[in-house]
Short mmCIF file of C-alpha atoms in Angstrom, two decimals:
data_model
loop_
_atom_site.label_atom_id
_atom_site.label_comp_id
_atom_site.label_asym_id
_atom_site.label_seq_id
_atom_site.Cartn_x
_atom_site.Cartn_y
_atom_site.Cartn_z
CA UNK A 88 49.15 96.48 109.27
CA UNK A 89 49.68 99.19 111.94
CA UNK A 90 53.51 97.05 112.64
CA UNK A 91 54.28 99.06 108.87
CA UNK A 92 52.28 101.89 108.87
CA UNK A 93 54.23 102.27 112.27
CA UNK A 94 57.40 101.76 110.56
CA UNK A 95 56.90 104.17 107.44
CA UNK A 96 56.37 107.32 109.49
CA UNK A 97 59.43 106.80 111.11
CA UNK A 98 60.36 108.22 108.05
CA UNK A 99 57.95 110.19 106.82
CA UNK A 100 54.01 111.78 107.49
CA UNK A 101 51.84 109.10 106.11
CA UNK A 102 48.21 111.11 105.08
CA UNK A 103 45.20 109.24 105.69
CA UNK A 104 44.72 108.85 102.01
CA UNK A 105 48.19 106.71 101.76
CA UNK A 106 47.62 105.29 104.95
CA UNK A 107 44.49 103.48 103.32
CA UNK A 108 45.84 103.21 99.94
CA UNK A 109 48.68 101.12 101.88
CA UNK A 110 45.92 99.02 103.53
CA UNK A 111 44.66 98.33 100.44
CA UNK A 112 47.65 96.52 98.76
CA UNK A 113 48.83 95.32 101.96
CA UNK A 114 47.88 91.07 102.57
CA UNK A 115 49.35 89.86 106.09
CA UNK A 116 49.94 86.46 105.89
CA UNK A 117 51.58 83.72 108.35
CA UNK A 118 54.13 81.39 107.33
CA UNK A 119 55.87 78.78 109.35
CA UNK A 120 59.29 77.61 110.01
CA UNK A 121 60.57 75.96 107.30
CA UNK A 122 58.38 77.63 105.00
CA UNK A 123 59.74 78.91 101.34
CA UNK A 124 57.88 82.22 100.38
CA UNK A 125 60.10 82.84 97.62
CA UNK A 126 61.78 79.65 95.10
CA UNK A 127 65.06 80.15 93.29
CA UNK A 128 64.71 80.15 89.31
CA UNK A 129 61.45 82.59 89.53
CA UNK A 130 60.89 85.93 87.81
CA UNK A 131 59.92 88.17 91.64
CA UNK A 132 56.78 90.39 92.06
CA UNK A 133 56.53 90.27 95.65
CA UNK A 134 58.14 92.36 98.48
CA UNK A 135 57.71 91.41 102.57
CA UNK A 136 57.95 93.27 105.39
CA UNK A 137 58.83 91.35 108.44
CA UNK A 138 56.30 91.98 111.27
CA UNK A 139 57.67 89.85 113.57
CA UNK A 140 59.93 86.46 113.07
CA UNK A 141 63.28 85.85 111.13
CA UNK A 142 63.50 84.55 107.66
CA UNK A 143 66.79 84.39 105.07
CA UNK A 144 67.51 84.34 101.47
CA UNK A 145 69.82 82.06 100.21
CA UNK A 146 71.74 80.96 96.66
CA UNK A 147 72.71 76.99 96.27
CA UNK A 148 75.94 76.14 94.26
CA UNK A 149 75.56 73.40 92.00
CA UNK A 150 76.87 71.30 94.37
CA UNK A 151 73.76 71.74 96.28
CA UNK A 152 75.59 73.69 99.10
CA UNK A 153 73.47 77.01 100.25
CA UNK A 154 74.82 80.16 100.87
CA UNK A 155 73.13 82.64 102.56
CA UNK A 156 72.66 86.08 101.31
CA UNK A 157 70.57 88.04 104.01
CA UNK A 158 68.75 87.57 107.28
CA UNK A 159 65.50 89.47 107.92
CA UNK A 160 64.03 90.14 111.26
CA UNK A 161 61.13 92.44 112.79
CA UNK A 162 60.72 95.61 110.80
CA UNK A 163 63.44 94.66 107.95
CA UNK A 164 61.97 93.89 103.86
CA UNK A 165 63.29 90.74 102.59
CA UNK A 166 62.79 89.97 98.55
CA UNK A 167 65.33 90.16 95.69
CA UNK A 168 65.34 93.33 94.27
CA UNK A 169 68.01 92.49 92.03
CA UNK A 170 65.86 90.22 90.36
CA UNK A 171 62.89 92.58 90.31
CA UNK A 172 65.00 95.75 89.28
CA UNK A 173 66.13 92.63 86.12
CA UNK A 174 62.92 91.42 84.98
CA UNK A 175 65.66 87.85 85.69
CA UNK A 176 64.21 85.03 87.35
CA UNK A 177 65.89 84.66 90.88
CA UNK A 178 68.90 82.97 91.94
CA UNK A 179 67.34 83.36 95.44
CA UNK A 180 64.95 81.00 97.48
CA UNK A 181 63.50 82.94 100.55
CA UNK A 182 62.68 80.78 103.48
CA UNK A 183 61.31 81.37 107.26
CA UNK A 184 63.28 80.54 110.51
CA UNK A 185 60.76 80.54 112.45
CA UNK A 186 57.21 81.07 112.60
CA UNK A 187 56.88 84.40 110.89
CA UNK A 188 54.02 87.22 110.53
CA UNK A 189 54.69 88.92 107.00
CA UNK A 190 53.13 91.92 104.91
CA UNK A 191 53.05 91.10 101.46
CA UNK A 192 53.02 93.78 98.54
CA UNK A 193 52.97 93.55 95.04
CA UNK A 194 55.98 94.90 93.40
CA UNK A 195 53.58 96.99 90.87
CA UNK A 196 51.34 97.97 93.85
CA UNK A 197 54.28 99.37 95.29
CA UNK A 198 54.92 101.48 92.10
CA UNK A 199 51.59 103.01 92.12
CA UNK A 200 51.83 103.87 95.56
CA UNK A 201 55.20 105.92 94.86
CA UNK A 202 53.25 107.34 91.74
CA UNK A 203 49.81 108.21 93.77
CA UNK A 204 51.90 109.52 96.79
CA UNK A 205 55.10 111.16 96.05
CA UNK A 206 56.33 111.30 99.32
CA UNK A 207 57.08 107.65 98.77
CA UNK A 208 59.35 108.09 96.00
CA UNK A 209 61.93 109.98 98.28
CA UNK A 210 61.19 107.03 100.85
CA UNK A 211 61.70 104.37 97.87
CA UNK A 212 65.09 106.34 96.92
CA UNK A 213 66.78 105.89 100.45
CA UNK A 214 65.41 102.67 100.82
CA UNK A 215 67.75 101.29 98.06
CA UNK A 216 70.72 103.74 98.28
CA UNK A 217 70.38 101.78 101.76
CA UNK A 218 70.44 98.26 100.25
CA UNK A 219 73.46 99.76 98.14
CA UNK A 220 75.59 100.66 100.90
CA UNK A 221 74.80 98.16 102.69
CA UNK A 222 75.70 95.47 99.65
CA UNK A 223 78.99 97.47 99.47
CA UNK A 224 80.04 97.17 103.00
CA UNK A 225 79.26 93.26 103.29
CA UNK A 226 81.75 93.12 100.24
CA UNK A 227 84.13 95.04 101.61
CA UNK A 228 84.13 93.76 105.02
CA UNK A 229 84.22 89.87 103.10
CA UNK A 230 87.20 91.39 101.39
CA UNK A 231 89.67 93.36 104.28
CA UNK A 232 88.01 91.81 107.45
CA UNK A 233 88.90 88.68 109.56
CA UNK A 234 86.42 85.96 109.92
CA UNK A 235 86.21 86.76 113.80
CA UNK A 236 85.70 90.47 112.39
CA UNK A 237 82.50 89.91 110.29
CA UNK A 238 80.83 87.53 113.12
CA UNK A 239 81.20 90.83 115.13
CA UNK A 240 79.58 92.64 112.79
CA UNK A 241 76.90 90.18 112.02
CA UNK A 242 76.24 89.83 115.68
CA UNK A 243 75.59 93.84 115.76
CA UNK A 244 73.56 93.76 112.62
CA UNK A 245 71.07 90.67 113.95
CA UNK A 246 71.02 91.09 117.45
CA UNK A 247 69.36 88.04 119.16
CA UNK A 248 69.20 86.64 115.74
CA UNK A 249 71.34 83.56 116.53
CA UNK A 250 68.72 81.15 118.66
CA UNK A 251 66.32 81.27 115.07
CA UNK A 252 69.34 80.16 113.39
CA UNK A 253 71.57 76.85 112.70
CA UNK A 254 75.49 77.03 112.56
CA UNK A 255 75.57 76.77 108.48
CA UNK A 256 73.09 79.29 108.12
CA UNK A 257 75.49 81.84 109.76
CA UNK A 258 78.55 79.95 108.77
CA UNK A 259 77.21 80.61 105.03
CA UNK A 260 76.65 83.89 105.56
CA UNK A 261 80.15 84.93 107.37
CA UNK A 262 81.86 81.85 104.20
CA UNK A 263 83.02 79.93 106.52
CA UNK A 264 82.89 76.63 107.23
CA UNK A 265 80.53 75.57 110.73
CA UNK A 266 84.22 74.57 112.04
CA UNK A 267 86.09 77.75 111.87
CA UNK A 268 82.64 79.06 113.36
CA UNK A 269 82.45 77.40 116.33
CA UNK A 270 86.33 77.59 116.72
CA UNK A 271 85.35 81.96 116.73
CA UNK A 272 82.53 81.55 119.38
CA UNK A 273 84.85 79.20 121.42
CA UNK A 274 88.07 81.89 121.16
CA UNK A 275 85.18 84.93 121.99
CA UNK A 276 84.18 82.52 125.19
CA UNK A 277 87.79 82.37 126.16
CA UNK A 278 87.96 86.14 126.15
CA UNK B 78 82.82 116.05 76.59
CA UNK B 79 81.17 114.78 73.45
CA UNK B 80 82.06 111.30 74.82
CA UNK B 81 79.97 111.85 77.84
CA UNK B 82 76.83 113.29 76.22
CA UNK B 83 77.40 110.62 73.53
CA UNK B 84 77.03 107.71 76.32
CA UNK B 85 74.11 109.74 78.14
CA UNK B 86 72.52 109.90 74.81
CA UNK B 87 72.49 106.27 74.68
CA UNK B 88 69.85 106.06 77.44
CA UNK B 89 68.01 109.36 77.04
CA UNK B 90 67.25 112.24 75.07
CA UNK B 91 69.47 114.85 75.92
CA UNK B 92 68.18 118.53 75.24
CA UNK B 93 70.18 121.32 73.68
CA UNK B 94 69.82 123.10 77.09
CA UNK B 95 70.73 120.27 79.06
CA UNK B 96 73.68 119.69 76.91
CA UNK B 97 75.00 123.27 78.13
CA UNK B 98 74.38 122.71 81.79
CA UNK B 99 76.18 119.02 81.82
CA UNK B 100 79.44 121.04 79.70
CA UNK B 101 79.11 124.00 82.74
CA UNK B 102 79.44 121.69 85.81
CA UNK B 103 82.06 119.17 84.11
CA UNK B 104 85.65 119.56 84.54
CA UNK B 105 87.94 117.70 81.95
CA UNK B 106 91.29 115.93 83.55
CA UNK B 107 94.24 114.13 82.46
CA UNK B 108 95.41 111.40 85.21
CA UNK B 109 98.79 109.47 84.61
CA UNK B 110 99.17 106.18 85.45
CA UNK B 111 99.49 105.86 89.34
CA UNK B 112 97.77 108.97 90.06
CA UNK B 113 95.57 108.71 92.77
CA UNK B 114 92.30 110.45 92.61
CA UNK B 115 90.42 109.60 95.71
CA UNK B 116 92.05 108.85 98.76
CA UNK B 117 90.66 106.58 101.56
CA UNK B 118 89.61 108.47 104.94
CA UNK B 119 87.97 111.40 102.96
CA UNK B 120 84.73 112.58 102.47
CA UNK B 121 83.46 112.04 98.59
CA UNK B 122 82.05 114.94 96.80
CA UNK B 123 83.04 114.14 93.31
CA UNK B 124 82.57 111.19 90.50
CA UNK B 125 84.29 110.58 87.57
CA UNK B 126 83.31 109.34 84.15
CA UNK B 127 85.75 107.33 82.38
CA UNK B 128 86.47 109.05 79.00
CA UNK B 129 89.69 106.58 78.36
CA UNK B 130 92.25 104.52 80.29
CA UNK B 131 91.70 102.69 83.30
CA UNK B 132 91.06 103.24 87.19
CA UNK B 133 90.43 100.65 90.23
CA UNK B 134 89.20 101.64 93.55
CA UNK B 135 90.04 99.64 96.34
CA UNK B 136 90.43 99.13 100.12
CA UNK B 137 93.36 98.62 102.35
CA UNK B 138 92.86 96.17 105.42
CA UNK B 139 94.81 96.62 108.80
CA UNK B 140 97.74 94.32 107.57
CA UNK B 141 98.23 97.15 104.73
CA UNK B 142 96.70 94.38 102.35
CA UNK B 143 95.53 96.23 99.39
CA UNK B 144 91.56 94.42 98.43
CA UNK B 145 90.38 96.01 94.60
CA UNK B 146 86.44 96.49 94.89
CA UNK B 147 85.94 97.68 91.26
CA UNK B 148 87.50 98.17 87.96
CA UNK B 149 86.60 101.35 85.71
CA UNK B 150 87.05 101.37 82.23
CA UNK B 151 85.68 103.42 79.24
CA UNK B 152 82.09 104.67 79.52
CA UNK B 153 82.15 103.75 83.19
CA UNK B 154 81.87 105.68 86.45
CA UNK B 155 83.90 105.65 89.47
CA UNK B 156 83.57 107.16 92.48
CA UNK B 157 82.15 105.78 96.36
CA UNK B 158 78.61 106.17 95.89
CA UNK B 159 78.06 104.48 99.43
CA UNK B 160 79.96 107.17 101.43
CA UNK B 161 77.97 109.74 99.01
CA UNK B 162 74.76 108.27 100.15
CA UNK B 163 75.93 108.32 104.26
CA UNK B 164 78.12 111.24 103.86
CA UNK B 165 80.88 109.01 105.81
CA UNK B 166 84.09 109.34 104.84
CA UNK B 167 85.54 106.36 102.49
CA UNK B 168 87.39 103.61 102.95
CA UNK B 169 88.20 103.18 99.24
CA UNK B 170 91.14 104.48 97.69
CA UNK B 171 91.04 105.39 93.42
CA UNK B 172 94.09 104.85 91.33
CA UNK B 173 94.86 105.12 87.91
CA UNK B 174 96.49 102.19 86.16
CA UNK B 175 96.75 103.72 82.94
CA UNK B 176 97.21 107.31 82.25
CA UNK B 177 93.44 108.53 81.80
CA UNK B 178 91.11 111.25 80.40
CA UNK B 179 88.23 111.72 82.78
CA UNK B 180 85.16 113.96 83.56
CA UNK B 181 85.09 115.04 86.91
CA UNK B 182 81.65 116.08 88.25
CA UNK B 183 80.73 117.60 92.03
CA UNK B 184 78.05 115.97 93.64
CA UNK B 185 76.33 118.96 94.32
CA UNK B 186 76.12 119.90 90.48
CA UNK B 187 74.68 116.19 90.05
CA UNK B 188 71.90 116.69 92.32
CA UNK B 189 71.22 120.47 90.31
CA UNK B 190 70.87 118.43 87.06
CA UNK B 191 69.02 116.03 88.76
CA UNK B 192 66.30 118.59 89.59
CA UNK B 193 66.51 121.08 86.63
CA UNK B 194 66.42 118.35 84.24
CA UNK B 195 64.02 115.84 85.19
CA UNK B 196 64.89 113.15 82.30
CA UNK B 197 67.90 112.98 84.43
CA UNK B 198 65.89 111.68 87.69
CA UNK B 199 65.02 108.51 86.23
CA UNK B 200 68.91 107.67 84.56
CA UNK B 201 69.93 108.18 87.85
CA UNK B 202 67.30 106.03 89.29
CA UNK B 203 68.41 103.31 86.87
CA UNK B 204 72.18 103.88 87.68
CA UNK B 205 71.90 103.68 91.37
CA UNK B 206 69.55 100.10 90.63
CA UNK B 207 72.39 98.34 87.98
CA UNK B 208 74.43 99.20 90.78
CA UNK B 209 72.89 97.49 93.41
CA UNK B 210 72.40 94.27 90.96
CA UNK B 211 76.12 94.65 90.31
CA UNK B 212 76.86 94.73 94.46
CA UNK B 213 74.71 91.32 94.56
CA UNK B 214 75.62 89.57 91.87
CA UNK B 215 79.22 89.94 93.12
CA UNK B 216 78.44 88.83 96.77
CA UNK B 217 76.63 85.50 94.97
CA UNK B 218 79.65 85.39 92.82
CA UNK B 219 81.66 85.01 95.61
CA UNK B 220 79.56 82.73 97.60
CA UNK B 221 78.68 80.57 94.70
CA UNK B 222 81.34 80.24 92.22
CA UNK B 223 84.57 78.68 92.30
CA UNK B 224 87.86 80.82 91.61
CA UNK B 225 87.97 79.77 87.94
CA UNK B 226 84.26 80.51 86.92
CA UNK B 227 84.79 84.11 89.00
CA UNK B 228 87.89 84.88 86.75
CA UNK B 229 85.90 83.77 84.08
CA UNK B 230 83.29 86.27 84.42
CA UNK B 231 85.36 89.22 85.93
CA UNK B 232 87.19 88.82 82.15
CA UNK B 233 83.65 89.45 80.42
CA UNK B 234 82.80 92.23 82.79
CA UNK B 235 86.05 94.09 81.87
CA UNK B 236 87.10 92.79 78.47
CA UNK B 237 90.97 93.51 77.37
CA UNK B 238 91.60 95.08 80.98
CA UNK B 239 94.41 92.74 81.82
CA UNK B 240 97.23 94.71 79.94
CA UNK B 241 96.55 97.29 82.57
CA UNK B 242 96.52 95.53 85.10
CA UNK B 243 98.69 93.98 88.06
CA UNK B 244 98.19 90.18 88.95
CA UNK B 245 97.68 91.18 92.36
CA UNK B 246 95.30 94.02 91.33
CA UNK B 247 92.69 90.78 90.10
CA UNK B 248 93.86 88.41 92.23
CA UNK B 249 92.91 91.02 95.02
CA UNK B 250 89.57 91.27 93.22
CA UNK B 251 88.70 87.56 92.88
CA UNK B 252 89.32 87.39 96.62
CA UNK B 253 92.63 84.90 95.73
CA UNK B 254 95.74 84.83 96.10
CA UNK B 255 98.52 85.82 93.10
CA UNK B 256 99.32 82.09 93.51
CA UNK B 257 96.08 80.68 92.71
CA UNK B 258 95.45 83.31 89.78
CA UNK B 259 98.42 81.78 88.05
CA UNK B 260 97.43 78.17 88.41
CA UNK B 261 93.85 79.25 86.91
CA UNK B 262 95.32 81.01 84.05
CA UNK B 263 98.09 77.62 83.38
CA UNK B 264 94.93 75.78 83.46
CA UNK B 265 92.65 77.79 80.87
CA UNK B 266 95.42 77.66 78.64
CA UNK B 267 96.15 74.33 78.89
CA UNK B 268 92.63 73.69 77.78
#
């Protein structure tokens, strides 16, 4: 608990009063590798904040092939908030890397603690004008970068991120295929 | 004006008062087709309703390749919310590809409407959120779908916009080349 409480007044003085409330609606479980916390085709009422470990969301094409939407590390939430933000079931499965130490809150826990505490509602706003940018520039850079480009970038984004995860996992996320991957790493090697 | 109030009116009630304040900070302008409104590598301080015609914003990569992140058509906005948010400066251009009767609005007037007017905290609450769902469904889009079902949906997300437009200026948007547009089309009409 003290990994997010930690976390929040990074961004802002959390009282006592919210500190407990937080407590309160917070439920720390431990999932393995492998594990799915979140299954593709549900409605989402769930947030997680990543206390240690490395988890991603992914999408599947209906030829079964997964594409991966977002990594999640120490400190970072992982969830859909699309699909919460919807009231839509999910197009996204959520599943752990590794062994992973998680903070679970309920989505409507969440919005009583922005009602009961309004310095969460500022916290709340940034938190997805974040997510927003952030969805913008992966488009973007999917759009006018090179594929040796966005590895760079992903590399600076995950740091250390890459002995948790498999070659399609990344390749996925970058849309390439593991081929053009490894022919990157072996060029950045070279250089 | 009307036409703005008209579409705000659509989500919430809009007070005589109110009314006044959005007609004091709003600035009425005629673009002709090719205009450019926003140009990349400046800060953004303004965002524009779409009263008529139609805009695209997009992004130019270092090989001068021109990428289009998002259409605007009536009863849209356009602007670059993301540099808004991080004060950056943007890397997205906005043209007009039809000549165009918008409603230009600082930022800074936003925000005072935003906090004089507190019906107007929660619209844009709700604004900022379908954007974000827009941003991810058209990363999964991308990931997921094949050229053809893309197209397919990019012609229900902007309905009769093709007389406007360029084939590069969707291709561009698909993420395709003019090449492959023209194949897809051959093909959808074949059927």
């Amino acid at each position: 608990m003290e990994d997010l409480i930690k976390y929040l007044k990074q961004s802002i003085p959390v009282s006592n009063e919210a500190e407990g409330f937080i407590a309160s609606i917070s439920t720390q479980i431990n999932c393995v590798k492998g594990e799915v916390i979140m299954r593709e085709g549900q409605t989402v009422d769930k947030i997680y904040f990543v206390v240690n470990g490395c988890l991603r969301s992914y999408c599947t094409n209906k030829n079964g092939k997964e594409h991966t939407l977002q990594f999640a590390i120490k400190n970072w939430w992982i969830s859909d908030y699309a699909a919460i933000i919807t009231g839509n079931s999910s197009p996204l499965t959520v599943e752990c890397l590794k062994d992973s130490q998680l903070i679970e809150i309920n989505v409507s826990d969440m919005e009583k603690l922005r009602m009961n505490y309004l310095e969460f509602e500022s916290i709340q706003r940034k938190s997805t004008e974040a997510h927003l940018v952030s969805l913008q520039e992966r488009i973007l850079s999917q759009l006018q970068l090179s594929a040796s480009e966005r590895y760079d970038m992903f590399l600076k984004k995950y740091p250390n991120i890459e002995q948790f995860t498999r070659n399609y996992h990344i390749a996925s996320y970058l849309g390439i295929t593991q081929e053009s991957l490894s022919r990157i790493r072996v060029e950045k090697a070279d250089n």
